[in-house]
PDB file of C-alpha atoms in Angstrom:
ATOM      1  CA  UNK A   1     -12.894  84.652  15.261  1.00 70.00           C
ATOM      2  CA  UNK A   2     -12.821  84.874  19.037  1.00 79.00           C
ATOM      3  CA  UNK A   3      -9.798  86.423  20.701  1.00 89.00           C
ATOM      4  CA  UNK A   4      -9.384  83.356  22.890  1.00 93.00           C
ATOM      5  CA  UNK A   5     -10.228  79.840  21.750  1.00 94.00           C
ATOM      6  CA  UNK A   6     -10.683  76.925  24.104  1.00 95.00           C
ATOM      7  CA  UNK A   7     -11.999  73.459  23.330  1.00 92.00           C
ATOM      8  CA  UNK A   8     -15.201  72.994  25.358  1.00 90.00           C
ATOM      9  CA  UNK A   9     -14.714  69.240  25.791  1.00 91.00           C
ATOM     10  CA  UNK A  10     -15.735  67.324  27.721  1.00 95.00           C
ATOM     11  CA  UNK A  11     -12.335  65.793  28.263  1.00 96.00           C
ATOM     12  CA  UNK A  12     -12.627  62.488  30.104  1.00 97.00           C
ATOM     13  CA  UNK A  13      -9.521  60.789  31.512  1.00 97.00           C
ATOM     14  CA  UNK A  14      -8.863  58.053  34.088  1.00 97.00           C
ATOM     15  CA  UNK A  15      -7.709  58.920  37.583  1.00 97.00           C
ATOM     16  CA  UNK A  16      -3.952  59.330  37.812  1.00 97.00           C
ATOM     17  CA  UNK A  17      -3.506  60.463  34.208  1.00 97.00           C
ATOM     18  CA  UNK A  18      -1.703  63.612  33.152  1.00 97.00           C
ATOM     19  CA  UNK A  19      -4.155  66.173  31.820  1.00 98.00           C
ATOM     20  CA  UNK A  20      -3.326  68.848  29.274  1.00 97.00           C
ATOM     21  CA  UNK A  21      -5.690  71.790  28.824  1.00 98.00           C
ATOM     22  CA  UNK A  22      -5.014  74.456  26.224  1.00 97.00           C
ATOM     23  CA  UNK A  23      -6.008  77.846  24.904  1.00 97.00           C
ATOM     24  CA  UNK A  24      -4.972  79.753  21.834  1.00 97.00           C
ATOM     25  CA  UNK A  25      -5.236  83.486  21.405  1.00 96.00           C
ATOM     26  CA  UNK A  26      -4.856  86.044  18.673  1.00 94.00           C
ATOM     27  CA  UNK A  27      -3.851  89.264  20.455  1.00 90.00           C
ATOM     28  CA  UNK A  28      -0.074  89.539  20.759  1.00 90.00           C
ATOM     29  CA  UNK A  29      -0.510  92.312  23.359  1.00 88.00           C
ATOM     30  CA  UNK A  30      -1.649  89.855  26.036  1.00 90.00           C
ATOM     31  CA  UNK A  31       0.895  89.724  28.846  1.00 89.00           C
ATOM     32  CA  UNK A  32      -0.968  88.168  31.765  1.00 89.00           C
ATOM     33  CA  UNK A  33      -2.338  84.649  31.634  1.00 92.00           C
ATOM     34  CA  UNK A  34      -4.540  82.954  34.167  1.00 93.00           C
ATOM     35  CA  UNK A  35      -6.280  79.670  34.732  1.00 96.00           C
ATOM     36  CA  UNK A  36      -9.474  79.513  36.742  1.00 96.00           C
ATOM     37  CA  UNK A  37     -11.271  76.401  37.941  1.00 97.00           C
ATOM     38  CA  UNK A  38     -15.051  76.349  38.185  1.00 97.00           C
ATOM     39  CA  UNK A  39     -17.021  73.653  39.919  1.00 97.00           C
ATOM     40  CA  UNK A  40     -20.634  73.109  38.965  1.00 94.00           C
ATOM     41  CA  UNK A  41     -22.964  75.825  40.302  1.00 92.00           C
ATOM     42  CA  UNK A  42     -20.021  77.783  41.716  1.00 94.00           C
ATOM     43  CA  UNK A  43     -18.035  80.847  40.716  1.00 95.00           C
ATOM     44  CA  UNK A  44     -14.599  80.513  39.129  1.00 96.00           C
ATOM     45  CA  UNK A  45     -11.572  80.451  41.414  1.00 95.00           C
ATOM     46  CA  UNK A  46      -8.065  81.504  40.452  1.00 93.00           C
ATOM     47  CA  UNK A  47      -5.773  78.510  40.033  1.00 94.00           C
ATOM     48  CA  UNK A  48      -2.629  79.760  38.322  1.00 92.00           C
ATOM     49  CA  UNK A  49      -1.263  83.077  37.139  1.00 88.00           C
ATOM     50  CA  UNK A  50       1.652  83.618  34.755  1.00 89.00           C
ATOM     51  CA  UNK A  51       3.235  86.751  33.413  1.00 85.00           C
ATOM     52  CA  UNK A  52       4.658  86.697  29.888  1.00 83.00           C
ATOM     53  CA  UNK A  53       6.286  83.487  28.675  1.00 83.00           C
ATOM     54  CA  UNK A  54       7.586  80.494  30.564  1.00 85.00           C
ATOM     55  CA  UNK A  55       6.422  77.890  33.030  1.00 91.00           C
ATOM     56  CA  UNK A  56       5.035  78.085  36.525  1.00 93.00           C
ATOM     57  CA  UNK A  57       4.512  75.129  38.816  1.00 95.00           C
ATOM     58  CA  UNK A  58       2.279  74.804  41.868  1.00 94.00           C
ATOM     59  CA  UNK A  59       1.945  71.333  43.300  1.00 96.00           C
ATOM     60  CA  UNK A  60       0.339  69.081  40.713  1.00 97.00           C
ATOM     61  CA  UNK A  61      -0.372  72.004  38.390  1.00 97.00           C
ATOM     62  CA  UNK A  62       1.934  73.528  35.770  1.00 97.00           C
ATOM     63  CA  UNK A  63       1.035  76.526  33.628  1.00 96.00           C
ATOM     64  CA  UNK A  64       2.937  77.089  30.423  1.00 96.00           C
ATOM     65  CA  UNK A  65       2.900  80.102  28.103  1.00 96.00           C
ATOM     66  CA  UNK A  66       4.321  80.152  24.573  1.00 94.00           C
ATOM     67  CA  UNK A  67       3.880  83.695  23.324  1.00 92.00           C
ATOM     68  CA  UNK A  68       5.543  82.975  19.988  1.00 92.00           C
ATOM     69  CA  UNK A  69       2.785  80.457  19.217  1.00 94.00           C
ATOM     70  CA  UNK A  70       0.084  82.356  21.137  1.00 95.00           C
ATOM     71  CA  UNK A  71      -0.646  79.193  23.065  1.00 95.00           C
ATOM     72  CA  UNK A  72      -1.064  78.508  26.761  1.00 97.00           C
ATOM     73  CA  UNK A  73      -1.397  75.210  28.576  1.00 97.00           C
ATOM     74  CA  UNK A  74      -2.325  73.883  31.985  1.00 98.00           C
ATOM     75  CA  UNK A  75      -0.992  70.465  32.973  1.00 98.00           C
ATOM     76  CA  UNK A  76      -2.428  68.471  35.857  1.00 98.00           C
ATOM     77  CA  UNK A  77      -0.349  65.561  37.128  1.00 98.00           C
ATOM     78  CA  UNK A  78      -1.768  62.606  39.055  1.00 97.00           C
ATOM     79  CA  UNK A  79      -5.289  63.753  38.290  1.00 97.00           C
ATOM     80  CA  UNK A  80      -7.961  63.156  40.942  1.00 97.00           C
ATOM     81  CA  UNK A  81     -11.767  62.913  40.723  1.00 97.00           C
ATOM     82  CA  UNK A  82     -11.851  66.180  42.696  1.00 97.00           C
ATOM     83  CA  UNK A  83     -10.173  67.853  39.707  1.00 98.00           C
ATOM     84  CA  UNK A  84     -13.371  67.328  37.726  1.00 98.00           C
ATOM     85  CA  UNK A  85     -14.510  70.842  36.870  1.00 98.00           C
ATOM     86  CA  UNK A  86     -14.554  73.364  34.077  1.00 97.00           C
ATOM     87  CA  UNK A  87     -11.221  75.091  33.483  1.00 98.00           C
ATOM     88  CA  UNK A  88     -11.264  78.608  32.126  1.00 97.00           C
ATOM     89  CA  UNK A  89      -8.301  80.428  30.677  1.00 96.00           C
ATOM     90  CA  UNK A  90      -8.196  84.209  30.901  1.00 93.00           C
ATOM     91  CA  UNK A  91      -5.739  86.797  29.727  1.00 91.00           C
ATOM     92  CA  UNK A  92      -5.182  90.510  29.558  1.00 86.00           C
ATOM     93  CA  UNK A  93      -2.896  93.069  28.056  1.00 77.00           C
ATOM     94  CA  UNK A  94      -2.238  96.571  29.241  1.00 66.00           C
ATOM     95  CA  UNK A  95      -5.905  97.379  29.890  1.00 62.00           C
ATOM     96  CA  UNK A  96      -6.430  97.299  33.622  1.00 57.00           C
ATOM     97  CA  UNK A  97      -9.961  95.985  33.884  1.00 59.00           C
ATOM     98  CA  UNK A  98     -10.583  93.777  30.932  1.00 76.00           C
ATOM     99  CA  UNK A  99      -9.924  90.099  31.182  1.00 86.00           C
ATOM    100  CA  UNK A 100     -10.600  88.134  28.007  1.00 89.00           C
ATOM    101  CA  UNK A 101     -11.929  84.678  28.762  1.00 92.00           C
ATOM    102  CA  UNK A 102     -11.979  81.366  27.030  1.00 94.00           C
ATOM    103  CA  UNK A 103     -15.312  79.529  27.052  1.00 93.00           C
ATOM    104  CA  UNK A 104     -13.922  76.805  29.325  1.00 95.00           C
ATOM    105  CA  UNK A 105     -13.070  73.118  29.015  1.00 96.00           C
ATOM    106  CA  UNK A 106     -15.082  70.623  31.015  1.00 96.00           C
ATOM    107  CA  UNK A 107     -12.796  68.013  32.569  1.00 98.00           C
ATOM    108  CA  UNK A 108     -14.019  64.677  33.928  1.00 98.00           C
ATOM    109  CA  UNK A 109     -11.681  62.451  35.932  1.00 97.00           C
ATOM    110  CA  UNK A 110     -12.997  58.893  36.115  1.00 96.00           C
ATOM    111  CA  UNK A 111     -12.210  56.916  39.311  1.00 94.00           C
TER     112      UNK A 111
ATOM    113  CA  UNK B   1     -17.757  82.067  48.877  1.00 50.00           C
ATOM    114  CA  UNK B   2     -15.981  83.798  51.701  1.00 62.00           C
ATOM    115  CA  UNK B   3     -16.299  87.575  51.648  1.00 92.00           C
ATOM    116  CA  UNK B   4     -18.640  87.936  48.705  1.00 96.00           C
ATOM    117  CA  UNK B   5     -22.360  87.207  48.590  1.00 96.00           C
ATOM    118  CA  UNK B   6     -24.778  87.430  45.703  1.00 98.00           C
ATOM    119  CA  UNK B   7     -28.533  87.656  46.035  1.00 97.00           C
ATOM    120  CA  UNK B   8     -30.846  86.242  44.994  1.00 97.00           C
ATOM    121  CA  UNK B   9     -29.288  82.909  44.006  1.00 97.00           C
ATOM    122  CA  UNK B  10     -32.117  82.130  41.619  1.00 97.00           C
ATOM    123  CA  UNK B  11     -34.777  84.294  40.040  1.00 97.00           C
ATOM    124  CA  UNK B  12     -37.482  83.864  37.438  1.00 98.00           C
ATOM    125  CA  UNK B  13     -38.951  87.037  36.051  1.00 97.00           C
ATOM    126  CA  UNK B  14     -41.215  88.116  33.226  1.00 97.00           C
ATOM    127  CA  UNK B  15     -40.158  89.924  30.086  1.00 97.00           C
ATOM    128  CA  UNK B  16     -40.314  93.683  30.480  1.00 97.00           C
ATOM    129  CA  UNK B  17     -39.952  93.813  34.256  1.00 97.00           C
ATOM    130  CA  UNK B  18     -37.006  95.480  35.993  1.00 96.00           C
ATOM    131  CA  UNK B  19     -34.706  93.231  37.993  1.00 97.00           C
ATOM    132  CA  UNK B  20     -31.974  94.114  40.475  1.00 98.00           C
ATOM    133  CA  UNK B  21     -29.194  91.757  41.499  1.00 98.00           C
ATOM    134  CA  UNK B  22     -27.084  92.470  44.538  1.00 98.00           C
ATOM    135  CA  UNK B  23     -23.433  91.833  45.265  1.00 98.00           C
ATOM    136  CA  UNK B  24     -22.176  92.340  48.814  1.00 98.00           C
ATOM    137  CA  UNK B  25     -18.541  92.056  49.908  1.00 97.00           C
ATOM    138  CA  UNK B  26     -16.920  92.143  53.309  1.00 96.00           C
ATOM    139  CA  UNK B  27     -13.327  92.405  52.023  1.00 93.00           C
ATOM    140  CA  UNK B  28     -13.293  96.196  51.584  1.00 93.00           C
ATOM    141  CA  UNK B  29     -11.950  95.708  48.051  1.00 92.00           C
ATOM    142  CA  UNK B  30     -12.033  98.732  45.801  1.00 91.00           C
ATOM    143  CA  UNK B  31     -12.819  96.963  42.535  1.00 91.00           C
ATOM    144  CA  UNK B  32     -16.060  95.139  41.757  1.00 94.00           C
ATOM    145  CA  UNK B  33     -17.275  93.565  38.535  1.00 94.00           C
ATOM    146  CA  UNK B  34     -20.423  92.099  37.062  1.00 97.00           C
ATOM    147  CA  UNK B  35     -20.101  89.286  34.509  1.00 97.00           C
ATOM    148  CA  UNK B  36     -22.560  87.087  32.703  1.00 97.00           C
ATOM    149  CA  UNK B  37     -21.764  83.515  31.736  1.00 96.00           C
ATOM    150  CA  UNK B  38     -23.426  81.799  28.816  1.00 93.00           C
ATOM    151  CA  UNK B  39     -22.620  78.465  27.146  1.00 87.00           C
ATOM    152  CA  UNK B  40     -20.086  78.909  24.356  1.00 81.00           C
ATOM    153  CA  UNK B  41     -19.315  82.495  25.321  1.00 83.00           C
ATOM    154  CA  UNK B  42     -17.414  82.231  28.532  1.00 85.00           C
ATOM    155  CA  UNK B  43     -17.502  85.160  30.901  1.00 93.00           C
ATOM    156  CA  UNK B  44     -18.355  88.575  29.532  1.00 94.00           C
ATOM    157  CA  UNK B  45     -17.941  91.797  31.460  1.00 93.00           C
ATOM    158  CA  UNK B  46     -21.099  93.875  31.883  1.00 97.00           C
ATOM    159  CA  UNK B  47     -19.985  96.730  34.147  1.00 96.00           C
ATOM    160  CA  UNK B  48     -17.297  97.346  36.685  1.00 93.00           C
ATOM    161  CA  UNK B  49     -16.596  99.753  39.518  1.00 94.00           C
ATOM    162  CA  UNK B  50     -13.310 101.206  40.705  1.00 90.00           C
ATOM    163  CA  UNK B  51     -14.710 103.008  43.716  1.00 91.00           C
ATOM    164  CA  UNK B  52     -17.863 104.377  45.306  1.00 94.00           C
ATOM    165  CA  UNK B  53     -19.936 106.048  42.593  1.00 92.00           C
ATOM    166  CA  UNK B  54     -17.211 105.263  40.018  1.00 94.00           C
ATOM    167  CA  UNK B  55     -18.420 102.812  37.397  1.00 96.00           C
ATOM    168  CA  UNK B  56     -17.787 102.056  33.754  1.00 93.00           C
ATOM    169  CA  UNK B  57     -19.143  99.880  30.980  1.00 95.00           C
ATOM    170  CA  UNK B  58     -17.869  96.515  29.900  1.00 92.00           C
ATOM    171  CA  UNK B  59     -18.305  94.749  26.594  1.00 90.00           C
ATOM    172  CA  UNK B  60     -21.995  93.793  27.008  1.00 95.00           C
ATOM    173  CA  UNK B  61     -23.500  96.724  28.938  1.00 96.00           C
ATOM    174  CA  UNK B  62     -26.585  97.431  26.785  1.00 96.00           C
ATOM    175  CA  UNK B  63     -29.762  96.934  28.817  1.00 96.00           C
ATOM    176  CA  UNK B  64     -27.913  96.983  32.144  1.00 98.00           C
ATOM    177  CA  UNK B  65     -27.149  99.680  34.680  1.00 97.00           C
ATOM    178  CA  UNK B  66     -25.186  99.586  37.929  1.00 98.00           C
ATOM    179  CA  UNK B  67     -24.846 101.546  41.108  1.00 97.00           C
ATOM    180  CA  UNK B  68     -22.337 101.594  43.909  1.00 97.00           C
ATOM    181  CA  UNK B  69     -23.255 103.854  46.806  1.00 96.00           C
ATOM    182  CA  UNK B  70     -21.159 101.975  49.377  1.00 96.00           C
ATOM    183  CA  UNK B  71     -17.857 100.142  49.106  1.00 95.00           C
ATOM    184  CA  UNK B  72     -19.476  96.851  50.024  1.00 97.00           C
ATOM    185  CA  UNK B  73     -22.460  96.849  47.646  1.00 97.00           C
ATOM    186  CA  UNK B  74     -22.616  96.740  43.855  1.00 98.00           C
ATOM    187  CA  UNK B  75     -26.054  96.518  42.284  1.00 98.00           C
ATOM    188  CA  UNK B  76     -26.847  95.358  38.769  1.00 98.00           C
ATOM    189  CA  UNK B  77     -30.198  96.387  37.285  1.00 98.00           C
ATOM    190  CA  UNK B  78     -31.819  94.990  34.190  1.00 97.00           C
ATOM    191  CA  UNK B  79     -33.983  97.919  33.224  1.00 93.00           C
ATOM    192  CA  UNK B  80     -36.519  95.900  31.218  1.00 96.00           C
ATOM    193  CA  UNK B  81     -35.663  92.217  31.215  1.00 97.00           C
ATOM    194  CA  UNK B  82     -35.549  90.326  27.917  1.00 97.00           C
ATOM    195  CA  UNK B  83     -35.190  86.620  27.196  1.00 97.00           C
ATOM    196  CA  UNK B  84     -31.658  87.249  25.892  1.00 96.00           C
ATOM    197  CA  UNK B  85     -30.689  88.255  29.424  1.00 98.00           C
ATOM    198  CA  UNK B  86     -31.397  84.773  30.728  1.00 98.00           C
ATOM    199  CA  UNK B  87     -27.996  83.846  32.067  1.00 97.00           C
ATOM    200  CA  UNK B  88     -25.872  83.190  35.110  1.00 98.00           C
ATOM    201  CA  UNK B  89     -24.570  86.437  36.593  1.00 98.00           C
ATOM    202  CA  UNK B  90     -21.367  86.550  38.586  1.00 98.00           C
ATOM    203  CA  UNK B  91     -20.013  89.301  40.739  1.00 97.00           C
ATOM    204  CA  UNK B  92     -16.259  89.510  41.287  1.00 95.00           C
ATOM    205  CA  UNK B  93     -14.010  91.620  43.478  1.00 94.00           C
ATOM    206  CA  UNK B  94     -10.329  92.475  43.426  1.00 89.00           C
ATOM    207  CA  UNK B  95      -8.154  94.353  45.853  1.00 82.00           C
ATOM    208  CA  UNK B  96      -6.103  96.147  43.238  1.00 74.00           C
ATOM    209  CA  UNK B  97      -6.808  97.320  39.749  1.00 68.00           C
ATOM    210  CA  UNK B  98      -5.475  95.307  36.905  1.00 66.00           C
ATOM    211  CA  UNK B  99      -6.967  92.037  35.786  1.00 63.00           C
ATOM    212  CA  UNK B 100      -3.639  90.320  36.453  1.00 66.00           C
ATOM    213  CA  UNK B 101      -4.195  90.444  40.213  1.00 72.00           C
ATOM    214  CA  UNK B 102      -6.953  87.886  39.970  1.00 80.00           C
ATOM    215  CA  UNK B 103     -10.558  88.048  40.990  1.00 90.00           C
ATOM    216  CA  UNK B 104     -12.642  86.452  43.724  1.00 92.00           C
ATOM    217  CA  UNK B 105     -16.036  85.443  42.440  1.00 95.00           C
ATOM    218  CA  UNK B 106     -19.371  85.022  44.107  1.00 96.00           C
ATOM    219  CA  UNK B 107     -21.468  81.893  43.627  1.00 95.00           C
ATOM    220  CA  UNK B 108     -23.632  83.461  40.968  1.00 97.00           C
ATOM    221  CA  UNK B 109     -27.273  84.350  40.349  1.00 98.00           C
ATOM    222  CA  UNK B 110     -29.186  82.184  37.918  1.00 97.00           C
ATOM    223  CA  UNK B 111     -31.694  84.433  36.148  1.00 98.00           C
ATOM    224  CA  UNK B 112     -34.445  83.183  33.882  1.00 98.00           C
ATOM    225  CA  UNK B 113     -36.545  85.644  31.893  1.00 97.00           C
ATOM    226  CA  UNK B 114     -39.800  84.136  30.626  1.00 96.00           C
TER     227      UNK B 114
END
């Protein structure tokens, strides 16, 4: 079993819909949770960062962490075709240099 | 990507040959990382550096070596390329240690070993 599980998709939704992307994890020591967005043929870019449990909002994006369920989510409101990309979750515990990554979910927003 | 450049962008090489990939940054960040990305596996850390001449292994370091003689350059060498090393390689940098600070990635090198 992988430490971080993420549905690869693709997830296809119409423009304007609310998108929910999720990851589950097994290591209760994880404290830092990140979402990266990766466009085709590009490197990942940091989208959201959350420490421990709770919600964090940034514009149309909301990151949610439920440590009791070992489950993190990224919500995208009013989705746009430009949001079409692969979304990677990543997390780490007390180790300074090791991020553990999900395999990514491919998101397609249809105009 | 601003501040971080990978070269070459694409490379095809034969099994058994050595290959060196280069990562160059202009941000003067202390920490640099090499990842590979494969379908179904996500990103996996190969090696990382926390300063000039200071490097350490990641989770998939077998068959790879690195060098960092200057702050701005981090080289990844495949000592004798194998088909299993066909992948997309990403370099990343971070200003501070600790994965929680977030990384800036390069655009990647697409390597094919035939």
